[in-house]
PDB file of C-alpha atoms in Angstrom:
ATOM      1  CA  MET A   1      -3.288 -17.147   1.083  1.00  0.00           C
ATOM      2  CA  ARG A   2      -4.510 -13.639   0.587  1.00  0.00           C
ATOM      3  CA  TYR A   3      -2.561 -11.035  -1.369  1.00  0.00           C
ATOM      4  CA  MET A   4      -3.252  -7.330  -1.790  1.00  0.00           C
ATOM      5  CA  VAL A   5      -2.304  -5.835  -5.139  1.00  0.00           C
ATOM      6  CA  LEU A   6      -1.793  -2.077  -5.001  1.00  0.00           C
ATOM      7  CA  LEU A   7      -1.779  -0.251  -8.332  1.00  0.00           C
ATOM      8  CA  ARG A   8       0.223   2.942  -8.682  1.00  0.00           C
ATOM      9  CA  ALA A   9       0.245   5.027 -11.843  1.00  0.00           C
ATOM     10  CA  ALA A  10       0.862   8.577 -12.942  1.00  0.00           C
ATOM     11  CA  GLN A  11      -2.367  10.521 -13.280  1.00  0.00           C
ATOM     12  CA  PRO A  12      -3.117  10.200 -16.994  1.00  0.00           C
ATOM     13  CA  ASP A  13      -4.231  13.145 -19.099  1.00  0.00           C
ATOM     14  CA  THR A  14      -6.944  11.110 -20.761  1.00  0.00           C
ATOM     15  CA  PRO A  15      -9.637   8.814 -19.401  1.00  0.00           C
ATOM     16  CA  PRO A  16      -9.090   5.084 -19.853  1.00  0.00           C
ATOM     17  CA  PRO A  17     -10.224   3.708 -23.215  1.00  0.00           C
ATOM     18  CA  ALA A  18     -13.586   1.940 -23.216  1.00  0.00           C
ATOM     19  CA  ASP A  19     -12.058  -1.298 -24.539  1.00  0.00           C
ATOM     20  CA  LEU A  20      -9.629  -1.305 -21.592  1.00  0.00           C
ATOM     21  CA  MET A  21     -12.463  -0.928 -19.096  1.00  0.00           C
ATOM     22  CA  GLU A  22     -14.343  -3.767 -20.815  1.00  0.00           C
ATOM     23  CA  ALA A  23     -11.241  -5.988 -20.690  1.00  0.00           C
ATOM     24  CA  ILE A  24     -10.679  -5.157 -16.998  1.00  0.00           C
ATOM     25  CA  ALA A  25     -14.293  -6.097 -16.206  1.00  0.00           C
ATOM     26  CA  LYS A  26     -13.871  -9.390 -18.100  1.00  0.00           C
ATOM     27  CA  LEU A  27     -10.632 -10.188 -16.234  1.00  0.00           C
ATOM     28  CA  GLY A  28     -12.317  -9.335 -12.917  1.00  0.00           C
ATOM     29  CA  GLN A  29     -15.209 -11.639 -13.746  1.00  0.00           C
ATOM     30  CA  GLU A  30     -12.789 -14.421 -14.657  1.00  0.00           C
ATOM     31  CA  ALA A  31     -10.897 -13.989 -11.376  1.00  0.00           C
ATOM     32  CA  THR A  32     -14.162 -13.932  -9.410  1.00  0.00           C
ATOM     33  CA  VAL A  33     -15.482 -17.101 -11.082  1.00  0.00           C
ATOM     34  CA  ALA A  34     -12.106 -18.765 -10.388  1.00  0.00           C
ATOM     35  CA  GLY A  35     -12.591 -17.905  -6.710  1.00  0.00           C
ATOM     36  CA  ALA A  36      -9.429 -15.788  -6.642  1.00  0.00           C
ATOM     37  CA  LEU A  37     -10.744 -12.209  -6.531  1.00  0.00           C
ATOM     38  CA  LEU A  38     -12.277 -11.152  -3.204  1.00  0.00           C
ATOM     39  CA  ASP A  39     -12.533  -7.371  -3.633  1.00  0.00           C
ATOM     40  CA  THR A  40     -11.362  -4.515  -5.819  1.00  0.00           C
ATOM     41  CA  ALA A  41     -11.935  -0.766  -5.935  1.00  0.00           C
ATOM     42  CA  GLY A  42     -10.504   2.480  -7.143  1.00  0.00           C
ATOM     43  CA  LEU A  43      -9.047   4.900  -4.629  1.00  0.00           C
ATOM     44  CA  ALA A  44      -9.466   8.672  -4.476  1.00  0.00           C
ATOM     45  CA  PRO A  45      -6.419  10.857  -5.200  1.00  0.00           C
ATOM     46  CA  SER A  46      -4.092  11.628  -2.294  1.00  0.00           C
ATOM     47  CA  ALA A  47      -5.588  15.126  -2.012  1.00  0.00           C
ATOM     48  CA  SER A  48      -8.416  13.522  -0.021  1.00  0.00           C
ATOM     49  CA  ALA A  49      -6.097  11.363   2.105  1.00  0.00           C
ATOM     50  CA  ALA A  50      -4.394  11.750   5.472  1.00  0.00           C
ATOM     51  CA  ARG A  51      -1.340  10.131   7.046  1.00  0.00           C
ATOM     52  CA  VAL A  52      -1.326   9.351  10.746  1.00  0.00           C
ATOM     53  CA  ARG A  53       2.208   8.971  12.074  1.00  0.00           C
ATOM     54  CA  MET A  54       3.693   8.039  15.435  1.00  0.00           C
ATOM     55  CA  ALA A  55       7.271   9.206  15.997  1.00  0.00           C
ATOM     56  CA  GLU A  56       9.123   9.794  19.243  1.00  0.00           C
ATOM     57  CA  GLY A  57       5.913   9.153  21.165  1.00  0.00           C
ATOM     58  CA  ARG A  58       4.004  11.900  19.311  1.00  0.00           C
ATOM     59  CA  LEU A  59       1.071  11.433  17.034  1.00  0.00           C
ATOM     60  CA  SER A  60       0.792  13.643  13.971  1.00  0.00           C
ATOM     61  CA  VAL A  61      -1.709  13.860  11.146  1.00  0.00           C
ATOM     62  CA  THR A  62      -0.800  15.202   7.716  1.00  0.00           C
ATOM     63  CA  ASP A  63      -3.476  15.907   5.146  1.00  0.00           C
ATOM     64  CA  GLY A  64      -2.819  15.222   1.452  1.00  0.00           C
ATOM     65  CA  PRO A  65      -2.025  15.764  -1.258  1.00  0.00           C
ATOM     66  CA  PHE A  66       1.261  13.944  -0.971  1.00  0.00           C
ATOM     67  CA  THR A  67       4.025  14.629  -3.441  1.00  0.00           C
ATOM     68  CA  GLU A  68       4.868  11.301  -4.983  1.00  0.00           C
ATOM     69  CA  SER A  69       5.790  10.301  -8.490  1.00  0.00           C
ATOM     70  CA  LYS A  70       2.834   7.950  -8.762  1.00  0.00           C
ATOM     71  CA  GLU A  71      -0.605   7.956  -7.165  1.00  0.00           C
ATOM     72  CA  LEU A  72      -2.066   4.896  -5.481  1.00  0.00           C
ATOM     73  CA  ILE A  73      -5.152   4.465  -7.653  1.00  0.00           C
ATOM     74  CA  SER A  74      -6.694   1.069  -6.935  1.00  0.00           C
ATOM     75  CA  TYR A  75      -6.380  -2.220  -5.134  1.00  0.00           C
ATOM     76  CA  ALA A  76      -7.430  -5.828  -5.574  1.00  0.00           C
ATOM     77  CA  LEU A  77      -7.596  -8.493  -2.883  1.00  0.00           C
ATOM     78  CA  TYR A  78      -6.955 -12.072  -4.011  1.00  0.00           C
ATOM     79  CA  ASP A  79      -7.241 -15.426  -2.264  1.00  0.00           C
ATOM     80  CA  VAL A  80      -4.819 -17.705  -4.109  1.00  0.00           C
ATOM     81  CA  ARG A  81      -2.569 -20.708  -3.558  1.00  0.00           C
ATOM     82  CA  SER A  82       0.732 -18.869  -3.972  1.00  0.00           C
ATOM     83  CA  LYS A  83       2.505 -15.576  -4.450  1.00  0.00           C
ATOM     84  CA  GLU A  84       3.184 -16.631  -8.039  1.00  0.00           C
ATOM     85  CA  GLU A  85      -0.544 -16.926  -8.720  1.00  0.00           C
ATOM     86  CA  ALA A  86      -1.156 -13.450  -7.287  1.00  0.00           C
ATOM     87  CA  VAL A  87       1.679 -12.070  -9.423  1.00  0.00           C
ATOM     88  CA  GLU A  88       0.163 -13.706 -12.515  1.00  0.00           C
ATOM     89  CA  TRP A  89      -3.241 -12.017 -11.927  1.00  0.00           C
ATOM     90  CA  ALA A  90      -1.449  -8.678 -11.448  1.00  0.00           C
ATOM     91  CA  ALA A  91       0.640  -9.213 -14.585  1.00  0.00           C
ATOM     92  CA  ARG A  92      -2.465  -9.986 -16.637  1.00  0.00           C
ATOM     93  CA  PHE A  93      -4.019  -6.735 -15.409  1.00  0.00           C
ATOM     94  CA  MET A  94      -0.867  -4.791 -16.294  1.00  0.00           C
ATOM     95  CA  ARG A  95      -0.662  -6.376 -19.772  1.00  0.00           C
ATOM     96  CA  LEU A  96      -4.202  -5.147 -20.489  1.00  0.00           C
ATOM     97  CA  HIS A  97      -3.038  -1.605 -19.762  1.00  0.00           C
ATOM     98  CA  ARG A  98       0.065  -2.008 -21.927  1.00  0.00           C
ATOM     99  CA  ASP A  99      -1.938  -3.418 -24.826  1.00  0.00           C
ATOM    100  CA  LEU A 100      -4.994  -1.147 -24.667  1.00  0.00           C
ATOM    101  CA  TRP A 101      -3.773   2.247 -23.377  1.00  0.00           C
ATOM    102  CA  GLU A 102      -0.837   3.578 -25.333  1.00  0.00           C
ATOM    103  CA  GLY A 103       1.735   5.349 -23.177  1.00  0.00           C
ATOM    104  CA  TRP A 104       0.237   4.210 -19.848  1.00  0.00           C
ATOM    105  CA  GLU A 105       2.819   3.459 -17.168  1.00  0.00           C
ATOM    106  CA  GLY A 106       2.380   2.157 -13.658  1.00  0.00           C
ATOM    107  CA  GLU A 107       3.294  -0.534 -11.205  1.00  0.00           C
ATOM    108  CA  ALA A 108       1.459  -3.169  -9.213  1.00  0.00           C
ATOM    109  CA  GLU A 109       2.802  -4.118  -5.797  1.00  0.00           C
ATOM    110  CA  VAL A 110       1.835  -7.616  -4.626  1.00  0.00           C
ATOM    111  CA  VAL A 111       1.831  -7.899  -0.820  1.00  0.00           C
ATOM    112  CA  LYS A 112       0.890 -10.908   1.322  1.00  0.00           C
ATOM    113  CA  VAL A 113      -1.910 -10.255   3.808  1.00  0.00           C
ATOM    114  CA  LEU A 114      -0.949 -11.904   7.079  1.00  0.00           C
ATOM    115  CA  GLY A 115      -3.367 -14.473   8.414  1.00  0.00           C
ATOM    116  CA  PRO A 116      -3.633 -16.635  11.542  1.00  0.00           C
ATOM    117  CA  GLU A 117      -1.328 -19.215   9.983  1.00  0.00           C
ATOM    118  CA  ASP A 118       1.470 -16.633   9.997  1.00  0.00           C
ATOM    119  CA  PHE A 119       1.297 -16.347  13.809  1.00  0.00           C
ATOM    120  CA  ALA A 120       0.866 -20.000  14.746  1.00  0.00           C
ATOM    121  CA  PRO A 121       3.453 -21.299  17.204  1.00  0.00           C
ATOM    122  CA  PRO A 122       6.049 -23.592  15.620  1.00  0.00           C
ATOM    123  CA  ALA A 123       5.107 -27.255  15.700  1.00  0.00           C
TER     124      ALA A 123
END
């Protein structure tokens, strides 16, 4: 099963500590070697984003920035056996931030990516 982990955090005033970045790279390598991590990347701030909306039959496009309490700053795509395994990878990532970047706050949303098995007719 594939799960997308979306990381949201307030824009920090300071760059991430070097030891945090090293620990994140090590965790990413571990997840890759385990066959769990498929892809990961940082995302640009919402100032460079757009929202495309359909409402009442009309299409509208709104350019960022979007006023939200937290920015969407990165994602990771995992292929794991269960939601619990995806949550554990996300929790490990979050613990690195807690332990290595004092005052950092954020959240990781773990969302199942639908696959063909989710649309198979009942047996």
